Coordinates of C-alpha atoms and ligand atoms in Angstrom, one line a residue:
M437 CA 5.3 12.6 20.6
K438 CA 2.5 10.2 19.8
P439 CA 3.6 6.6 19.8
L440 CA 3.7 4.8 16.5
L441 CA 0.5 3.0 15.6
H442 CA 2.1 -0.4 15.5
H443 CA 3.7 0.2 18.9
V444 CA 0.6 1.4 20.7
I445 CA -1.5 -1.6 19.6
R446 CA 0.9 -3.9 21.4
E447 CA -0.4 -2.4 24.6
R448 CA -4.1 -2.1 23.9
P449 CA -6.5 -2.8 21.0
L450 CA -7.7 0.2 19.0
L451 CA -11.0 0.9 17.2
A452 CA -10.9 1.9 13.5
D453 CA -13.8 3.5 11.6
G454 CA -16.5 2.1 9.4
A455 CA -17.5 2.5 5.8
M456 CA -16.8 5.6 3.8
G457 CA -18.1 4.6 0.4
T458 CA -21.6 3.7 1.4
E459 CA -21.8 6.7 3.7
L460 CA -20.8 9.0 0.8
M461 CA -23.7 7.5 -1.2
H462 CA -26.0 8.4 1.7
A463 CA -24.6 11.9 1.7
G464 CA -25.5 12.2 -2.0
L465 CA -22.6 10.9 -4.0
E466 CA -23.8 9.5 -7.3
Q467 CA -22.8 6.0 -8.3
G468 CA -19.8 6.1 -10.6
S469 CA -18.6 9.6 -9.6
S470 CA -15.4 10.2 -7.6
G471 CA -15.9 10.1 -3.9
E472 CA -12.3 11.2 -3.4
A473 CA -12.9 14.4 -5.4
W474 CA -15.3 15.3 -2.6
N475 CA -12.3 16.1 -0.4
L476 CA -12.0 19.2 -2.6
T477 CA -15.6 19.9 -3.7
H478 CA -17.5 18.8 -0.6
P479 CA -15.0 18.7 2.3
D480 CA -17.8 19.5 4.8
R481 CA -19.7 16.3 4.0
V482 CA -16.6 14.1 4.2
L483 CA -15.8 15.8 7.5
A484 CA -19.3 15.2 8.8
I485 CA -19.0 11.5 8.2
Q486 CA -15.6 11.2 9.8
R487 CA -16.7 13.3 12.8
R488 CA -19.6 10.8 13.4
Y489 CA -17.0 8.0 13.5
V490 CA -14.9 10.0 16.0
E491 CA -18.0 10.7 18.1
A492 CA -18.8 6.9 18.0
G493 CA -15.3 6.3 19.5
A494 CA -13.0 5.5 16.6
D495 CA -9.3 5.8 17.5
C496 CA -8.2 5.6 13.8
L497 CA -9.7 7.1 10.7
L498 CA -8.9 6.0 7.1
T499 CA -8.6 9.0 4.8
N500 CA -11.1 9.3 2.0
T501 CA -8.5 8.5 -0.6
F502 CA -9.3 4.9 -1.5
G503 CA -9.4 5.8 -5.3
G504 CA -6.9 8.6 -4.9
C505 CA -4.1 7.3 -7.1
R506 CA -3.4 8.8 -10.6
I507 CA -4.9 5.8 -12.5
M508 CA -8.2 5.9 -10.5
L509 CA -8.5 9.7 -10.6
N510 CA -7.8 9.7 -14.3
R511 CA -11.2 8.0 -14.8
H512 CA -12.8 11.2 -13.5
A513 CA -10.4 13.5 -15.5
R514 CA -8.6 14.5 -12.2
A515 CA -5.2 12.8 -12.7
D516 CA -3.5 16.2 -12.1
M517 CA -5.0 16.5 -8.6
V518 CA -3.4 13.6 -6.8
A519 CA -1.5 15.8 -4.4
E520 CA -4.5 18.0 -3.6
V521 CA -7.0 15.2 -3.2
N522 CA -4.7 13.2 -0.8
A523 CA -3.5 16.2 1.2
A524 CA -7.1 17.3 1.7
G525 CA -8.0 13.7 2.7
V526 CA -5.4 13.8 5.5
A527 CA -6.4 17.3 6.6
I528 CA -10.1 16.4 6.8
A529 CA -9.5 13.3 8.9
R530 CA -7.1 15.2 11.2
R531 CA -9.8 17.9 11.6
A532 CA -12.4 15.3 12.4
F533 CA -10.5 14.2 15.5
G534 CA -10.6 17.8 16.8
A535 CA -8.6 18.0 20.0
R536 CA -8.3 14.2 20.2
D537 CA -5.0 12.6 19.3
G538 CA -6.3 10.0 16.9
Y539 CA -4.4 8.0 14.2
V540 CA -4.9 9.2 10.6
I541 CA -4.3 6.2 8.2
G542 CA -3.7 7.2 4.6
D543 CA -5.8 4.9 2.5
I544 CA -4.6 3.5 -0.8
G545 CA -7.1 1.1 -2.6
P546 CA -6.4 -1.0 -5.7
F547 CA -5.4 0.9 -8.8
G548 CA -8.5 -0.6 -10.5
G549 CA -7.1 -2.6 -13.4
L550 CA -4.9 -5.5 -14.3
M551 CA -1.2 -5.4 -14.9
E552 CA 0.6 -6.9 -17.9
P553 CA 0.5 -9.6 -19.2
Y554 CA -3.2 -9.9 -18.1
G555 CA -4.1 -6.2 -18.5
E556 CA -3.0 -3.0 -20.1
F557 CA -1.1 -1.4 -17.2
T558 CA 2.7 -1.7 -16.9
E559 CA 4.2 -2.4 -13.5
A560 CA 6.0 0.9 -13.8
Q561 CA 2.7 2.8 -14.2
V562 CA 1.3 1.2 -11.1
R563 CA 4.4 1.7 -9.1
D564 CA 4.6 5.4 -10.0
A565 CA 0.9 5.9 -9.2
F566 CA 1.2 4.3 -5.8
T567 CA 4.4 6.1 -5.0
E568 CA 2.9 9.5 -6.0
Q569 CA -0.1 8.9 -3.8
A570 CA 1.9 7.5 -0.8
R571 CA 4.2 10.5 -0.9
A572 CA 1.2 12.9 -0.9
L573 CA -0.3 11.1 2.1
V574 CA 3.0 11.1 4.1
E575 CA 3.8 14.7 3.2
A576 CA 0.4 15.7 4.5
G577 CA 1.1 14.0 7.8
A578 CA -0.6 10.6 7.7
D579 CA 0.4 8.4 10.7
A580 CA 0.3 5.3 8.6
I581 CA -0.6 4.0 5.2
I582 CA -2.9 1.1 4.5
I583 CA -2.7 -0.7 1.1
E584 CA -6.2 -2.2 1.2
T585 CA -8.7 -4.4 -0.5
Q586 CA -5.8 -6.2 -2.2
T587 CA -6.2 -9.4 -4.1
S588 CA -2.8 -10.0 -5.8
I589 CA 0.7 -10.3 -4.4
E590 CA 2.1 -8.3 -7.3
E591 CA 0.0 -5.3 -6.6
L592 CA 0.4 -5.6 -2.8
R593 CA 4.2 -5.7 -3.3
L594 CA 4.1 -2.4 -5.3
G595 CA 1.9 -0.8 -2.7
L596 CA 3.9 -1.8 0.3
S597 CA 7.1 -0.7 -1.4
A598 CA 5.6 2.7 -2.4
A599 CA 4.5 3.3 1.3
K600 CA 8.0 2.3 2.6
H601 CA 9.8 4.5 0.1
A602 CA 7.5 7.4 0.9
G603 CA 8.6 7.1 4.5
A604 CA 5.3 6.1 6.0
P605 CA 5.7 5.8 9.8
C606 CA 3.7 2.6 9.7
V607 CA 2.7 0.4 6.8
I608 CA -0.4 -1.8 6.7
G609 CA -1.2 -4.4 4.1
S610 CA -4.9 -5.5 3.9
M611 CA -6.3 -8.3 1.8
A612 CA -9.9 -8.9 0.6
Y613 CA -10.8 -12.6 0.9
D614 CA -13.7 -14.4 -0.7
V615 CA -15.2 -17.5 0.8
T616 CA -14.8 -20.4 -1.7
L617 CA -17.8 -21.9 -3.5
D618 CA -17.8 -25.0 -1.3
G619 CA -17.6 -22.8 1.8
S620 CA -14.6 -24.7 3.1
T621 CA -12.1 -21.8 3.2
F622 CA -11.4 -18.4 1.8
R623 CA -8.8 -16.8 -0.5
T624 CA -8.5 -13.7 -2.6
M625 CA -9.9 -13.4 -6.1
M626 CA -6.4 -14.0 -7.4
G627 CA -5.9 -17.1 -5.3
V628 CA -3.9 -15.8 -2.3
D629 CA -4.6 -17.4 1.0
P630 CA -4.0 -15.8 4.5
E631 CA -0.8 -17.7 5.2
Q632 CA 0.7 -16.6 1.9
A633 CA -0.4 -13.0 2.4
A634 CA 0.9 -12.8 6.0
A635 CA 4.2 -14.3 5.2
F636 CA 4.7 -12.1 2.2
M637 CA 3.7 -8.9 4.1
A638 CA 6.1 -9.8 7.0
A639 CA 8.9 -10.3 4.5
N640 CA 8.1 -7.1 2.6
G641 CA 8.2 -4.5 5.4
A642 CA 4.6 -4.4 6.6
D643 CA 4.2 -3.3 10.2
I644 CA 0.6 -4.6 10.5
V645 CA -1.2 -7.4 8.5
A646 CA -4.9 -6.8 7.8
L647 CA -8.0 -8.0 6.0
N648 CA -11.0 -6.0 4.9
C649 CA -14.1 -6.3 2.8
G650 CA -14.4 -9.5 0.8
T651 CA -17.3 -11.8 -0.1
G652 CA -18.9 -14.0 2.4
M653 CA -16.4 -12.9 5.1
D654 CA -18.5 -12.5 8.2
M655 CA -17.1 -12.0 11.7
T656 CA -16.6 -15.7 12.2
R657 CA -14.6 -16.0 9.0
A658 CA -12.7 -12.8 10.0
R659 CA -11.7 -14.5 13.3
Q660 CA -10.5 -17.5 11.4
A661 CA -8.4 -15.2 9.2
V662 CA -6.9 -13.5 12.3
E663 CA -6.0 -17.0 13.7
R664 CA -4.3 -18.0 10.5
Y665 CA -2.4 -14.7 10.3
R666 CA -1.3 -15.2 13.9
Q667 CA -0.1 -18.7 13.2
T668 CA 2.0 -17.3 10.4
T669 CA 3.5 -14.0 11.8
S670 CA 4.0 -12.2 15.0
L671 CA 2.9 -8.9 13.4
P672 CA -0.2 -7.2 14.8
V673 CA -3.4 -7.9 13.0
M674 CA -6.1 -5.4 11.8
V675 CA -9.6 -6.5 10.8
Q676 CA -12.4 -4.6 8.9
P677 CA -15.2 -6.9 7.8
N678 CA -18.2 -5.8 5.8
A679 CA -21.6 -5.4 7.6
G680 CA -23.0 -8.6 6.3
Q681 CA -23.5 -9.4 2.6
P682 CA -24.6 -6.9 -0.1
K683 CA -28.2 -7.3 -1.3
L684 CA -29.9 -5.4 -4.0
V685 CA -33.0 -3.7 -2.7
N686 CA -34.9 -1.2 -4.9
M687 CA -31.8 -1.0 -7.2
R688 CA -29.7 0.0 -4.2
V689 CA -27.0 -2.1 -2.7
V690 CA -27.7 -2.6 1.0
Y691 CA -25.8 -4.5 3.7
D692 CA -28.0 -6.2 6.3
E693 CA -25.9 -6.9 9.4
T694 CA -27.1 -4.7 12.3
P695 CA -24.7 -3.3 14.9
D696 CA -26.2 -5.8 17.5
E697 CA -25.5 -8.7 15.2
M698 CA -22.0 -7.6 14.1
V699 CA -20.8 -6.7 17.6
R700 CA -21.2 -10.3 18.8
G701 CA -18.1 -11.0 16.7
V702 CA -15.9 -8.4 18.3
K703 CA -15.0 -10.2 21.5
P704 CA -14.0 -13.4 19.6
L705 CA -11.8 -11.2 17.3
L706 CA -10.1 -9.7 20.3
D707 CA -9.7 -13.1 21.9
A708 CA -8.1 -14.3 18.7
G709 CA -5.6 -11.4 19.0
A710 CA -6.9 -8.7 16.7
A711 CA -5.2 -5.4 17.5
I712 CA -7.3 -3.0 15.4
I713 CA -10.9 -3.6 14.7
G714 CA -13.1 -1.6 12.3
A715 CA -15.6 -2.3 9.6
C716 CA -15.9 -2.0 5.9
C717 CA -18.8 -1.7 3.4
G718 CA -22.2 -1.1 4.8
S719 CA -21.1 -0.3 8.3
T720 CA -22.2 2.9 10.0
P721 CA -21.3 5.0 13.1
D722 CA -23.8 2.9 15.0
H723 CA -21.7 -0.3 14.3
I724 CA -18.6 1.5 15.4
R725 CA -20.3 2.8 18.6
A726 CA -21.3 -0.8 19.5
F727 CA -17.7 -2.0 18.8
R728 CA -16.4 0.7 21.1
R729 CA -18.4 -0.7 24.0
A730 CA -17.3 -4.2 23.3
I731 CA -13.6 -3.2 23.1
D732 CA -13.8 -1.2 26.3
E733 CA -15.4 -4.1 28.1
H734 CA -12.7 -6.5 26.9
V735 CA -9.9 -4.1 28.0
L736 CA -11.6 -3.7 31.5
V737 CA -11.9 -7.5 31.9
H738 CA -8.3 -8.0 31.0
R739 CA -7.2 -5.3 33.5
G740 CA -9.3 -7.0 36.1
E741 CA -7.4 -10.2 35.5
G742 CA -4.2 -8.3 35.9
A743 CA -3.2 -9.2 32.4
Ligands
ZN640 ZN1 -15.7 -3.1 1.8

């Protein structure tokens, strides 16, 4: 049987994939429509994106289910299709690996609103939505579940608990940090810092602590986050930064960090102890291919040292 994700990364670092959202846009998804629905309506296009990440060397694929909970799908009048959308997401990622034994990570993004007393959603609604999605991903055979782009401890707690209760073989919590205005540090939009997040995740059943996306979080900031996580917990760390900062060019959001620029940050991340490295918004299979080479070199050097 394939070893559990959080066990295998104690032996060697793994490579995750790059962006899905921006790649879906390139494949013709219109702004504001449901990328997750494409698992049912355009599975071939989702598969083609994920195959390119596998060909680039990714060991892990995140399912195309970021907005696949009932509350998010309801915005596209597809709340009744949670099970189908998520099962198809797992099946497509599995197919993208072909004969390779990669790790399919079931992706759960934010539910997209605020909970009481700040917003209109009750805690029970959010818990039910995450639980339903997590069950669908686990039943379809996901190797892990990632609760990602999280900014609040309350929502993170519901996500982690939904993944645990669904029986996910491995549970990952991933926060989105923003660099503060004075540039001195970073924390989530809701004011959570890396130490708080890591301690909370360790105490609430996460197997891997992670960060992804965020504002102003380049590879250097990502390394600082890894260091702060590692000072707080012994859990393995996963990192998926954006490919630079978003810029509006001809009414389109573009990310400007090239594979050559971004890959310079990979070795420092590995030296800081990152166990899974991928990338978020704006990254492409070319970024992931560059990361593959950097990770392989790092592993070789460490074998040479007899480490
Ligand atoms: Zn992102």
